[in-house]
Amino acid sequence: MIFIGLCFFCDNLLSQNLPPIQYFSPKHYKAENQNWALSQSDDKHIYVANSKGLLEFNGAEWTLYPSSNKTILRSVKVFKDKIYTGSYMQFGFWSKTPKGALSYTSLSDKIKDKLLEDEQFWKITNLDNWLLFQSLNRIYVYNLKTKTFKILSSDAGIIKMFKVNNTIYYQDRAKGILKLENGEPTVVGGSTFFNQKVISGLYLLDNNLMVVTQNNGIYKVSSNVISVWSQKLNQKLLKYSIYSSIKTKDNSLLLGTISNGLIKVNSDGVIKQHINQINGLGNNTVLSLFQDLDDNLWLGLDNGINFINSNSPFKIFNDDEGALGAVYASIVYDDILYLGTNQGLFYKKENQTKFSPVDNTKGQVWVLKIINNQLFCGHNSGTFLVKKDQVEKISSIDGTWDLKTIKGKSNLLLQGNYNGLNVLENKEGTWQLRNKIEGFDNSSRFFVMPKTNQIFVSHEYKGVFKLEVDADLQKVLKVSKVKNLEKGLFSSLVEYNGILYYASDQGIYKKSATDTNFIKDPLLTSLYDVQGYSSGKLITDQATNSLWIITQKGINYISPGKLSKVPKVSFIPLPSALREGISGYESIFSVKPDTFLFGTSKGYILIDVTQILAKDYHVSINAINKSPLGNTKNLIDLNQDVILNNKENNLDIGYSIAEFDKYLEAEYSHKLEGLYDSWSDWTTQSNVLYKNLSYGEYNFKVRARVGEQVVPNQASFKFTIQKPWYISNLMIVVYVLFGVLIVILINFLYKQYYKKQKQKLVIKANRELELKDFETKQQLMALNNEKLRQEIENKNRELAISTMSLIKKNEFLNTIKSELNEKVSDSNLKSVIRIIDKNINNKDDWNLFEEAFNNADKDFLKKVKSKHATLTPNDLRLCAYLRLNLSSKEIAPLLNISPRSVEVKRYRLRKKMNLEHNVNLTDYILSI
């Protein structure tokens, strides 16, 4: 009965919570606010008719294609491989180019002269091989085979066009509802009832035509009889103005209102959900609705786009008003959902839509546990026993972290508090504090009791303690630290299936009853290694016999293996960046089989593990921009191998998978063969930029994964970057020829160089020979000069000797003559005197002297004669004696005159030479 109650309560709980909702603002998709229509292609890309143009969303990024005539796009419809759009005075289709971009082709230009003035195309639909474009006055029917048009006109005007089970309906302002049969409009019986009403949608439900009006509710048309579908529903809908609507695959009706958001009505006419700007939408005006291939919902808003992941395994409750706070604990007890938060204990009964606070529980709630069919609440101010919306305080010791039963002692409970461990006792049906276990005062948030006398306590700042206690749990007998377990932030300690598990950022360790120490569990530790460590909080769930492990990538629940002892690991992709959990204080509770409540900082997330299904994904390369550093895109053809210019070596490659789930992250890994052959790390970035690639052949590959599911295909693109012109084949030939010429030139230059060097060496050798010859000649000249000098010296010596001989001879002869003159009376002596005079004035002596003098002082007499032409031979003779630096006394005997006469001759010589008075005659003659 309790299990049935949980299931019934959970159904009610799910109806009150919302699927994940994403909002794309105009800043996000970089276009205008209003979005008038949506559609989807076979590759799951989403297309939106925006006021600025056509938006394309591939799951990773938005791309805007401005409308061809710069007007508002009012409609969009994907049919086969083309995207058809309608705008002001224009309709046509977009198609993918080989480069991955969209290119527009106009259809309305073919009938441009037939268009009405100011015509806008608000709806596009298809029927077999026909496409229908609806304006407010006409429907243009385009035959895809014959490429021809048929025009259906309305005098009063057309409000909207609808496709219902391969039948085209539209609302004529004057005639009511019409349907096309055999290409012609036919009035639906009784539809004039809607002439004054604006129809927002037509749908077939239980073989009845359902008519959704803008301001008058929903009607049913059966056999041309019109009736109100649900009076109760219409009374509620009268408060809303319905602008857009669709029927979903589960036969629910979704109504987009002008000012009240989205309303979901089930097939029984009951409003099951109302989503507006307060609880998730980006704007309350829903201009368009679309259900995609994966049954997710897209909302085109007056300001942005919303995506509602209807088939998500997650349902979200956000405490938008801040009344609850962060959820630290949750439990269902007596068909009441209790939430323990940082603001107190709150509850909600199955028929209620809002949570109410439990009186006297304000403050932090740490734990909620059902023990012996009683609900205990561990609180910052103590321990409470919860009875519906009332509590009874059973312990006033601050900070109750957790409570556990004690084996063999059903009347006792062990609780961990800020001050250590305490024992609660049930006396006569009343729980009360029995005692504190003395000898251990550390905060005991995580503790296990594998034996009645043994307790392990984990403290994230101090490590793991092993306590030996007495049999009555009164005091600690021995405290020791578990040495091989390191302390760690957000670490925890639990017991699961008789095995102790300790988790920290160092890994997950386990200890069975037979183990003496904790040993690392390689399987569970690998979850941290692969998925990233986020929190060491381990959570056990007795109802499902599972162990929960929290990682950065998501949540793992461990269950016993069915055919082996190896546990089964199931992964829930709920990344830490998106789940908004409370690190180290996560809480998970099973509200029914396969459905769990995960507490968050804003409320909670309901997880239905049966909805976590493997999907078929396909990764593709969307575009390659070869000018990523410029202001404009220059895309590459994706359908063939490309040869790029060497300067086109900067490439921005974009890729994606069409995954829109808010809580699923698509990750990519890539490699560029030819640059590096190893895969890159996984990242959520959906493009990669390569700069300054060198020339060569490349093969780009990208793979993807969603959660832990690796996408089976790999997208690839081969391209070649040409060599730069200066190392092209032609230039290599040029370089070879140039090299040969250089070699020849160098050889020639070397020959010339060596020839010149040889000439230089020859010249140098000749110069050296000449120098040696010159030196030899100089040496010979020096020898000759020395010889001449010696000869001159000899001649001078001979001249001096000759001169002195003459002087002495003449002196001697003069002496003899003087002696003889004293005896001159002797006639015989006169002849002797004459002989002496003859010898004194002997011309031969002068000739001999002159010859000797000329040999010693060559050309002196000629020089004197040339300077002084008036000089007589006696004058020259006197000059020669003066040249020998002889005194007047020495000259006198040579001239056979007295010294006084010599002075007279000197005087006369000065006169002839015209010497100045201050010029010494001897000095002058010596200078010549």
PDB file of N, CA, C and O in Angstrom, residues 127 161 388:
ATOM      1  N   LEU A 127       1.186  19.512 -49.397  1.00  0.00           N
ATOM      2  CA  LEU A 127       0.239  18.422 -49.582  1.00  0.00           C
ATOM      3  C   LEU A 127       0.664  17.663 -50.829  1.00  0.00           C
ATOM      4  O   LEU A 127       0.607  18.212 -51.942  1.00  0.00           O
ATOM      5  N   MET A 161      -4.566  29.301 -42.544  1.00  0.00           N
ATOM      6  CA  MET A 161      -4.660  28.049 -43.293  1.00  0.00           C
ATOM      7  C   MET A 161      -4.168  26.914 -42.400  1.00  0.00           C
ATOM      8  O   MET A 161      -3.212  27.074 -41.620  1.00  0.00           O
ATOM      9  N   LYS A 388       3.137  14.294  10.203  1.00  0.00           N
ATOM     10  CA  LYS A 388       2.420  15.093   9.211  1.00  0.00           C
ATOM     11  C   LYS A 388       2.982  16.514   9.178  1.00  0.00           C
ATOM     12  O   LYS A 388       4.131  16.713   8.826  1.00  0.00           O
TER      13      LYS A 388
END
